XYZ file of N, CA and C in Angstrom:
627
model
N -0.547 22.775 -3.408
C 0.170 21.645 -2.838
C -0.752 20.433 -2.752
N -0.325 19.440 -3.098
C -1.437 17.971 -3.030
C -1.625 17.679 -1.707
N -2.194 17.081 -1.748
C -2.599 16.188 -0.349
C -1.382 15.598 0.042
N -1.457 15.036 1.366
C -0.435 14.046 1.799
C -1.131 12.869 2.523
N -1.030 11.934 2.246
C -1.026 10.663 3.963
C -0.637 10.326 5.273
N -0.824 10.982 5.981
C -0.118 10.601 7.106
C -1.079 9.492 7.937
N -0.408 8.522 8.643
C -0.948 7.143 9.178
C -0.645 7.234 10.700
N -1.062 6.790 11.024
C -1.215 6.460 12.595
C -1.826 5.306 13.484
N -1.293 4.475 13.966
C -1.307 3.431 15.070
C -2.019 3.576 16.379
N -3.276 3.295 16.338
C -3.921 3.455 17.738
C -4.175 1.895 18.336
N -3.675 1.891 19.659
C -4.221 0.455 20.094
C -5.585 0.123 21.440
N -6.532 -0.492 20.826
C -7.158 -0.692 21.942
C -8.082 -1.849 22.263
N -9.360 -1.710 22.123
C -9.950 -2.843 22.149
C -10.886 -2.760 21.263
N -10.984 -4.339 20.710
C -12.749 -4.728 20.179
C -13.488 -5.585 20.504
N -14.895 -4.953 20.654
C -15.733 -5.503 21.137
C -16.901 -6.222 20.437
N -17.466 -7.252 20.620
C -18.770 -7.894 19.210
C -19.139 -9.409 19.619
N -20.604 -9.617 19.774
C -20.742 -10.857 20.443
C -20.759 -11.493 21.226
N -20.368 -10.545 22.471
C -19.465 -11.177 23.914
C -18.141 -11.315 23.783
N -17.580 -11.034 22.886
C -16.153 -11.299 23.225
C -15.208 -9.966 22.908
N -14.289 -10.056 23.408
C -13.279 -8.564 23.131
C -11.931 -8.920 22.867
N -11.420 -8.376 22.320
C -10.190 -8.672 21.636
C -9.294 -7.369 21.432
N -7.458 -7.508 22.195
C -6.931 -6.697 21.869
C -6.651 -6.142 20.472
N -7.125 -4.616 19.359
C -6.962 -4.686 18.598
C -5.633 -3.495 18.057
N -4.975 -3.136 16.969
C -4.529 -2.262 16.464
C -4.766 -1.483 15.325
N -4.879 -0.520 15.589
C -6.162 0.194 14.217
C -5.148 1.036 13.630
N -5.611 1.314 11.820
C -4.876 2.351 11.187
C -5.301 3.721 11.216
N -4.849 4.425 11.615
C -5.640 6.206 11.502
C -5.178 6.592 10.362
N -6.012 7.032 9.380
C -5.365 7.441 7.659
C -5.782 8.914 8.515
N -4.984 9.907 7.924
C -5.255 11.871 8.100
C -4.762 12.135 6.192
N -5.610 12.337 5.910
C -5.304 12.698 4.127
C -5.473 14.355 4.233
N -4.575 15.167 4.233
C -4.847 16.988 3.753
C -3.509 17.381 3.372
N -3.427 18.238 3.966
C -2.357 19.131 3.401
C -2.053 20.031 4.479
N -1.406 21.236 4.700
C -0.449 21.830 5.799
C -1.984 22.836 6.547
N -3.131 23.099 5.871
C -3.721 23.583 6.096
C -5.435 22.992 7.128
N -5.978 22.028 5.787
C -7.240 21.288 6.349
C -6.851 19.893 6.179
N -7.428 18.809 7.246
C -6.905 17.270 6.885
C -8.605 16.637 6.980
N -8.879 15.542 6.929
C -9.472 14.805 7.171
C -9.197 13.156 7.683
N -10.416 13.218 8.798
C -9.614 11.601 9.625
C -10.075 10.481 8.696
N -9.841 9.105 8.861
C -10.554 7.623 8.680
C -10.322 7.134 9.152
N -11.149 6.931 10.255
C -11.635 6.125 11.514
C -11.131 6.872 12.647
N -11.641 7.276 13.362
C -11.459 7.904 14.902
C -10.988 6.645 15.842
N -10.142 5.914 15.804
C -9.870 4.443 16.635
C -8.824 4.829 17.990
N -9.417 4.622 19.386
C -9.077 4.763 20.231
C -8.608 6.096 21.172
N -8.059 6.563 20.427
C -7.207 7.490 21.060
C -7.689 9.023 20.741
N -8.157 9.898 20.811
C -8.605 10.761 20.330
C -7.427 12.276 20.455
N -6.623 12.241 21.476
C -6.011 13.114 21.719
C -4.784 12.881 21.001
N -3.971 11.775 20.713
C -3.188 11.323 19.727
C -3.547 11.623 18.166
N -4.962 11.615 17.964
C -5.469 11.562 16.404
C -5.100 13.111 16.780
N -5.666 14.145 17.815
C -5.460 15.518 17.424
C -4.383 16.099 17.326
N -3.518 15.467 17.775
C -1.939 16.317 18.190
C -1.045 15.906 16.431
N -1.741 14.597 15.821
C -1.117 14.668 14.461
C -2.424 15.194 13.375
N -3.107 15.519 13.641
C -3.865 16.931 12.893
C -3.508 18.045 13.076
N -2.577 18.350 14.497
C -2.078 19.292 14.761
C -2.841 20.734 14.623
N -2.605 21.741 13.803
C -3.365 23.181 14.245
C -4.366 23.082 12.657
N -4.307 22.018 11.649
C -4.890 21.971 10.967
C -6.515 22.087 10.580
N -7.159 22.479 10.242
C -8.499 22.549 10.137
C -9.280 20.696 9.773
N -10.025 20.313 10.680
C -10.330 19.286 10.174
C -11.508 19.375 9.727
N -11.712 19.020 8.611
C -12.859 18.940 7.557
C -13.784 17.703 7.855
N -13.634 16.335 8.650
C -14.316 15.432 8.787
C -14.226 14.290 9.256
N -14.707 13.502 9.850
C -14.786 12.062 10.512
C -15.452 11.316 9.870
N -14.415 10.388 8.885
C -15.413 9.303 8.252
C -14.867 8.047 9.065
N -16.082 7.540 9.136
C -16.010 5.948 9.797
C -16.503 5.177 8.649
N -15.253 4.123 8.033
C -15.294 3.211 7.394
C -16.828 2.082 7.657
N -17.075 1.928 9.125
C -17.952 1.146 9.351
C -17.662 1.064 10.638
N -18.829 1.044 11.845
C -18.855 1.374 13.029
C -19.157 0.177 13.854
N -17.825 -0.322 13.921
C -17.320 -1.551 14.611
C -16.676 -0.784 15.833
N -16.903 -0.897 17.105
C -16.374 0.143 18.303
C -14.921 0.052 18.092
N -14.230 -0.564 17.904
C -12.905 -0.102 17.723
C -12.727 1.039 16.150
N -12.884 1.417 15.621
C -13.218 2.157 14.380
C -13.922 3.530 14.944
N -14.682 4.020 15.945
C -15.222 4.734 15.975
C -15.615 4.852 17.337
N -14.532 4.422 18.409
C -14.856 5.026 20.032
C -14.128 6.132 20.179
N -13.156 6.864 19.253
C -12.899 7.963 19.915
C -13.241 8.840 18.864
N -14.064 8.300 17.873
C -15.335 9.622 17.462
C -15.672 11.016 18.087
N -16.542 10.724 18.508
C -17.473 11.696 19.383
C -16.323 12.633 20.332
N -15.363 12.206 20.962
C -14.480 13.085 21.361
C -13.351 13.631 20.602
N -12.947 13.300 19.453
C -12.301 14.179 18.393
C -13.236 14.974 17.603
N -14.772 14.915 17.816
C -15.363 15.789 17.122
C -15.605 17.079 17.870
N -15.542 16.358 19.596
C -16.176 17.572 20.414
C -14.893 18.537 20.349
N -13.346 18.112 20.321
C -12.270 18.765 20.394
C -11.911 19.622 19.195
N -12.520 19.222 17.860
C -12.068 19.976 16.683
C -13.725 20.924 15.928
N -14.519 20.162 16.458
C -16.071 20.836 15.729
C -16.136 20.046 14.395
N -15.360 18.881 14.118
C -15.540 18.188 12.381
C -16.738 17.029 12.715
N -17.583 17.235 11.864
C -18.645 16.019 11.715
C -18.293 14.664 11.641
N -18.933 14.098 12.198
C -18.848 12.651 11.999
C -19.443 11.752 10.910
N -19.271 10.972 9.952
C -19.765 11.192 8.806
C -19.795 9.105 8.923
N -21.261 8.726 8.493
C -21.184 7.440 8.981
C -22.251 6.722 7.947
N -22.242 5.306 7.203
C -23.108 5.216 6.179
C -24.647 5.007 7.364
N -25.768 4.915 6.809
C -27.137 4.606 8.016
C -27.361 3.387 8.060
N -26.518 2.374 7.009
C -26.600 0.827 7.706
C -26.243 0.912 8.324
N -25.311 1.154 8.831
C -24.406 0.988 9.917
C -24.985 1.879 11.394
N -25.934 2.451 11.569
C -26.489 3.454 12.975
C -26.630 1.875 13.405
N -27.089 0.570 13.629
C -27.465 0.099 14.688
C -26.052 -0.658 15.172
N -25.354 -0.776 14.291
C -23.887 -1.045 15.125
C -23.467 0.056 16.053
N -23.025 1.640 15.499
C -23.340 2.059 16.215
C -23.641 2.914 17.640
N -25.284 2.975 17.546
C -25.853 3.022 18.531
C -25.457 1.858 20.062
N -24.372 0.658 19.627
C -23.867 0.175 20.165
C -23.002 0.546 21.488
N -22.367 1.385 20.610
C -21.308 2.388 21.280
C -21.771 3.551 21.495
N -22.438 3.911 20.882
C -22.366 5.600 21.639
C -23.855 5.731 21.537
N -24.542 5.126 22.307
C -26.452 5.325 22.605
C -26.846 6.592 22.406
N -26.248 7.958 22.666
C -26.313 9.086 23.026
C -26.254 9.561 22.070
N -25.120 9.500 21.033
C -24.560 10.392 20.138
C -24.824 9.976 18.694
N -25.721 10.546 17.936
C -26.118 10.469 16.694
C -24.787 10.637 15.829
N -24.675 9.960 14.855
C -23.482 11.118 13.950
C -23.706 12.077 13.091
N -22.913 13.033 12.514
C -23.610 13.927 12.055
C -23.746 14.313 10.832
N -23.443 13.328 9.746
C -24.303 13.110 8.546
C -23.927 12.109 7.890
N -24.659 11.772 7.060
C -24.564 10.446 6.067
C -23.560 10.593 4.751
N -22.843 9.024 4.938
C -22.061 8.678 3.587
C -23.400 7.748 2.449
N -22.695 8.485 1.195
C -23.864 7.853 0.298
C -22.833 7.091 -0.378
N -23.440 5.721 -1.125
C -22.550 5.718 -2.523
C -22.507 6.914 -3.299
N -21.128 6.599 -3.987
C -20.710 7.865 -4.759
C -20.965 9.309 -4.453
N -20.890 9.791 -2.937
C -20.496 10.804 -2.364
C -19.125 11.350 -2.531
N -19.026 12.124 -2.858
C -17.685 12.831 -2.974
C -17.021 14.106 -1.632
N -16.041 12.679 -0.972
C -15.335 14.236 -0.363
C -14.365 15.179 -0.814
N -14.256 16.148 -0.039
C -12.748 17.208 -1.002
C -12.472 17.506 0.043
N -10.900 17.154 0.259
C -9.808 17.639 1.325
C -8.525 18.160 0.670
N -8.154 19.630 0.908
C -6.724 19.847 0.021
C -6.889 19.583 -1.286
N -8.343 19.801 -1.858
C -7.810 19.423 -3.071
C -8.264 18.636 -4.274
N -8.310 17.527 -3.295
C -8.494 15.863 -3.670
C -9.355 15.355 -2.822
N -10.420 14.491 -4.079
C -11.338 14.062 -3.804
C -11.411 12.471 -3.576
N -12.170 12.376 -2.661
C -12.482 10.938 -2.129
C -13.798 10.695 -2.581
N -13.808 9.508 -3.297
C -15.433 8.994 -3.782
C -15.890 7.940 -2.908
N -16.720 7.940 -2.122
C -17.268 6.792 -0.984
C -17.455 5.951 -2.073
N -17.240 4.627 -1.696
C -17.893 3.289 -1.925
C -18.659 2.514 -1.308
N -19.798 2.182 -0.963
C -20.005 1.319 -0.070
C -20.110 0.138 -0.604
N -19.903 -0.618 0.541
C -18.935 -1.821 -0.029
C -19.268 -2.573 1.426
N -20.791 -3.147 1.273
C -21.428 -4.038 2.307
C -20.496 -4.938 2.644
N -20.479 -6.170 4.156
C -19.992 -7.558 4.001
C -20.053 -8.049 5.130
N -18.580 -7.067 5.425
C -17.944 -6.782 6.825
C -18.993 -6.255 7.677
N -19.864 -5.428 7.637
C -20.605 -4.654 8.358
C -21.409 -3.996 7.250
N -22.836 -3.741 6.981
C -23.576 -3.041 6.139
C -23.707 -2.058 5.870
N -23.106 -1.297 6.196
C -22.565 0.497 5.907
C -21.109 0.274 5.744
N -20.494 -0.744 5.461
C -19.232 -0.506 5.460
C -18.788 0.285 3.645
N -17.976 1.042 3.653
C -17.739 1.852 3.071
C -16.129 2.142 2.973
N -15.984 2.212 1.517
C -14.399 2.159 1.130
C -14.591 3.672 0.835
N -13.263 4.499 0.693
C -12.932 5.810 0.346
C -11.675 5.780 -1.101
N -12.156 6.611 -2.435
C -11.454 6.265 -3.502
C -10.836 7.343 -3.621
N -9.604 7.208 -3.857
C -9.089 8.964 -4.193
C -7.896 8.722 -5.628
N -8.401 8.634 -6.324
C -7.719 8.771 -7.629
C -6.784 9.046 -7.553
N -6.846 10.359 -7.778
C -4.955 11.206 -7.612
C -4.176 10.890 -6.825
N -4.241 10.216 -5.604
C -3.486 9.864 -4.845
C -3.424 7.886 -4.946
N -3.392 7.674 -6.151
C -3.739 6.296 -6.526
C -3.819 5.338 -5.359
N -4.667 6.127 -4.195
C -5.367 4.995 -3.123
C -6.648 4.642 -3.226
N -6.768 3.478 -2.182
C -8.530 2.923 -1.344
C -7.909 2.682 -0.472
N -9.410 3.860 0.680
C -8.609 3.116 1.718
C -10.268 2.430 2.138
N -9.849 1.092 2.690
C -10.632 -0.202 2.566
C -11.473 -0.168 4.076
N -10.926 0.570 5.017
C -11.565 -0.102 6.536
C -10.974 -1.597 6.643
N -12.038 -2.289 6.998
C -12.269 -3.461 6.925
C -12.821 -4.924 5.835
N -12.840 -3.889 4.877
C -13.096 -4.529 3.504
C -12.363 -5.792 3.338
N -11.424 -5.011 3.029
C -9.641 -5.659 2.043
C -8.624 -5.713 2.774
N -8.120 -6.529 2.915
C -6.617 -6.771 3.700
C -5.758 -7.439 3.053
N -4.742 -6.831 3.362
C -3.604 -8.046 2.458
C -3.430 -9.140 2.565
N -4.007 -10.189 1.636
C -4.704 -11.550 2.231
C -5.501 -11.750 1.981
N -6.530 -10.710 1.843
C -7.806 -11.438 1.443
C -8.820 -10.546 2.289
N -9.996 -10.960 2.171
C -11.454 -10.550 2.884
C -11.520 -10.047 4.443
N -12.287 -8.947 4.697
C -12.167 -8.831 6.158
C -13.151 -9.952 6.743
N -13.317 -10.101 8.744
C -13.867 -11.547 8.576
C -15.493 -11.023 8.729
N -15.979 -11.975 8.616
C -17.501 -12.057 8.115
C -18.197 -12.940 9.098
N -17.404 -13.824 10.061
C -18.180 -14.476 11.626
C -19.010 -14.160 12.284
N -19.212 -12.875 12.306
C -20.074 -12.079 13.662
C -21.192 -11.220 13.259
N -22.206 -10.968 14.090
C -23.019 -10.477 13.892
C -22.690 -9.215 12.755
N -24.093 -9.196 11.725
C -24.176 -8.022 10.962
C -23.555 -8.256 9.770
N -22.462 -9.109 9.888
C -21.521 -9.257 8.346
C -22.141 -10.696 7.559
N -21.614 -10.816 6.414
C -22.527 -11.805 5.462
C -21.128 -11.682 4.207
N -20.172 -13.380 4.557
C -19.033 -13.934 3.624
C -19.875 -13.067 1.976
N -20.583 -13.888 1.535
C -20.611 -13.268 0.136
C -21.268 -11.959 -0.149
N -22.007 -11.199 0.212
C -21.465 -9.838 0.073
C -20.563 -9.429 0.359
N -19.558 -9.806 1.027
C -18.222 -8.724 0.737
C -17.345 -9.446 -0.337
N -17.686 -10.479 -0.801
C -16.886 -10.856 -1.783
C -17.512 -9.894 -2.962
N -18.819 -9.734 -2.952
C -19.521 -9.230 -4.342
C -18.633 -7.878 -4.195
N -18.645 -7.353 -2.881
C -18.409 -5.641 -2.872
C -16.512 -5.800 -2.995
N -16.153 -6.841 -2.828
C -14.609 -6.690 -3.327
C -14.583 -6.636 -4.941
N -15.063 -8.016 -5.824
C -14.965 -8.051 -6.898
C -15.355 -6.892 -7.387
N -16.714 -6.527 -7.024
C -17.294 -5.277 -7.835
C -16.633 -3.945 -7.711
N -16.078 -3.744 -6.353
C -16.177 -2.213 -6.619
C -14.483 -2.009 -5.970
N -13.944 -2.872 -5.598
C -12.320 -2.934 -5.531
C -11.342 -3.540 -6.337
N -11.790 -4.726 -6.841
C -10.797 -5.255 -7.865
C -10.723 -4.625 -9.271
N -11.706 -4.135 -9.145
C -12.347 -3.142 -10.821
C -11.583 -1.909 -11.034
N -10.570 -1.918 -9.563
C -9.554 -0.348 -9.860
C -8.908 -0.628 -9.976
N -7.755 0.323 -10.633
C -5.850 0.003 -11.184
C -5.327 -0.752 -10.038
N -5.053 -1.676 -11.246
C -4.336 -2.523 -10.144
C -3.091 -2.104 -9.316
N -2.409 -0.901 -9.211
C -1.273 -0.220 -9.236
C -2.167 0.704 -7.592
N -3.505 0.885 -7.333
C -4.099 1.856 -6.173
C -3.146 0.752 -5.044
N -2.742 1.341 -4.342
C -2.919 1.127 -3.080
C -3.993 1.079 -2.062
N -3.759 -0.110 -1.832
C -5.065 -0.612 -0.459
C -4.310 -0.269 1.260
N -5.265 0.949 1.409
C -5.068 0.983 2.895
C -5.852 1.021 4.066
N -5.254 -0.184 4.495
C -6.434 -0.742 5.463
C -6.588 -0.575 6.977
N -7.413 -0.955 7.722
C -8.241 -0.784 8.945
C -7.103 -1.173 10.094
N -6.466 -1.950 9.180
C -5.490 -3.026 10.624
C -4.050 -3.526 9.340
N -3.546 -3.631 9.810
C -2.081 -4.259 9.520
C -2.056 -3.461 8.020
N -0.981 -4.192 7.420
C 0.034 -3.779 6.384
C -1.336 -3.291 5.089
N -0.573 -2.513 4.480
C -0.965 -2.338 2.929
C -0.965 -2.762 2.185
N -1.401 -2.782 1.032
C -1.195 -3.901 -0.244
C -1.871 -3.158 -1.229
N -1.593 -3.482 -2.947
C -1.954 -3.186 -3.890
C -3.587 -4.023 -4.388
N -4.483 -2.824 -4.990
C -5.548 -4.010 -5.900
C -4.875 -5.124 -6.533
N -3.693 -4.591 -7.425
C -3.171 -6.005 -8.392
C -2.760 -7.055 -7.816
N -2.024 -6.896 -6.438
C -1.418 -8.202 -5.729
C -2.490 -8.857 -5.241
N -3.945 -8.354 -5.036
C -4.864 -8.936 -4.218
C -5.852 -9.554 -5.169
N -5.806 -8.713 -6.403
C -7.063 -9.325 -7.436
C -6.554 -10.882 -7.431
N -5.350 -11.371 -8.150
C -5.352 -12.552 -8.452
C -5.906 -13.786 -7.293
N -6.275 -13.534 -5.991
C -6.767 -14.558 -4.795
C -8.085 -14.506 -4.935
N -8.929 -13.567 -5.672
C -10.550 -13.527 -4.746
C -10.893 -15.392 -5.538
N -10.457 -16.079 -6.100
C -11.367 -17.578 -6.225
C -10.783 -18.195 -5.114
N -9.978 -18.365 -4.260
C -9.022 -18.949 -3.131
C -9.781 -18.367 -2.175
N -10.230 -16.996 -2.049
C -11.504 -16.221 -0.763
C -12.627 -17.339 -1.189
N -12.807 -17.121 -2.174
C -13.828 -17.843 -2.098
C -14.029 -19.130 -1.820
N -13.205 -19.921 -2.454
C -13.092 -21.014 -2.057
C -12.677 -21.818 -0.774
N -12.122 -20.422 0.557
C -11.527 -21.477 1.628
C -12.869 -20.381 2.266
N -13.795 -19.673 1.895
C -15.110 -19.066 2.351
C -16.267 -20.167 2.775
N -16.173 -21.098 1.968
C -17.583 -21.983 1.803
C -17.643 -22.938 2.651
């Protein structure tokens, strides 16, 4: 049986800079009736478990460890025993949030996960945050982006740690370069295709500068 997608809506807060902001995060669960895997542990941890349900979870990847993305980490790991899986640019973001709690192993470029099946190829894909990291899964003609890619354009790049033109390099390079037909699924709001998004990156760029 293939994989499936199931999505989920967590709402809470983000924090960065001094300032906090109400946010709404996407929970991707990619498996099958048996083992799933999360992307992004965001807010709620007992909600992420009850739609993993009795499933085996294989892992906690954090797109990039912006505290809304990865505060209810550490307690969906203590509830299921699945690792937390985080790129090492990203430990001093962070160590932000959880001083205490190391995660418990590293995303590389071109790491390959397998859930149900189907494999996810990490991307990292600096900008937004320097461990930030896209997940590729072919067969299921997705990316899912974090905070990368949004429908619209670029995630934002204002605040500490992020840098406007690397994430343009890590869009052009290593997101627009897939079928334009993948689905982009992202950190926060709606979905969108590579093809609908390739034709804007000179307009990113240009209302960037």
């Amino acid at each position: 049986m293939a994989a499936r997608i199931d999505h989920l809506v967590t709402s809470g807060t983000f924090s960065l800079d001094g300032g906090t902001w109400e946010v709404d995060n996407n929970v991707w669960i990619v498996g099958d009736d048996s083992e799933a895997l999360v992307i992004d542990a965001a807010h709620d941890a007992a909600a992420i478990a009850a739609a993993v349900g009795d499933r085996r979870l294989v892992a906690i990847v954090c797109t990039h460890a912006h505290n809304d993305h990865i505060d209810a980490a550490p307690a969906l790991a203590a509830r299921t025993g699945a690792p937390v899986l985080l790129h090492p640019d990203d430990l001093p973001l962070w160590k932000r949030t959880h001083p205490d709690r190391e995660p418990d192993g590293e995303l590389a470029d071109g790491r390959v996960l397998t859930v149900a099946g189907t494999e996810l190829t990490v991307l990292h894909t600096p900008g937004h945050a320097p461990g930030a990291v896209c997940l590729y899964a072919p067969s299921l003609a997705t990316v899912f982006t974090g905070d990368t890619l949004f429908q619209g354009g670029p995630g934002a790049t204002g605040r500490s740690f992020s840098h406007f033109p690397t994430i343009i390099d890590s869009i052009r390079e290593r997101l627009l370069s897939l079928p334009p037909e993948t689905v982009v699924r992202t950190g926060h709001g709606d979905s969108t295709t590579v093809g609908a998004e390739a034709p804007h990156l000179q307009e990113w760029i240009d209302r960037g500068h």
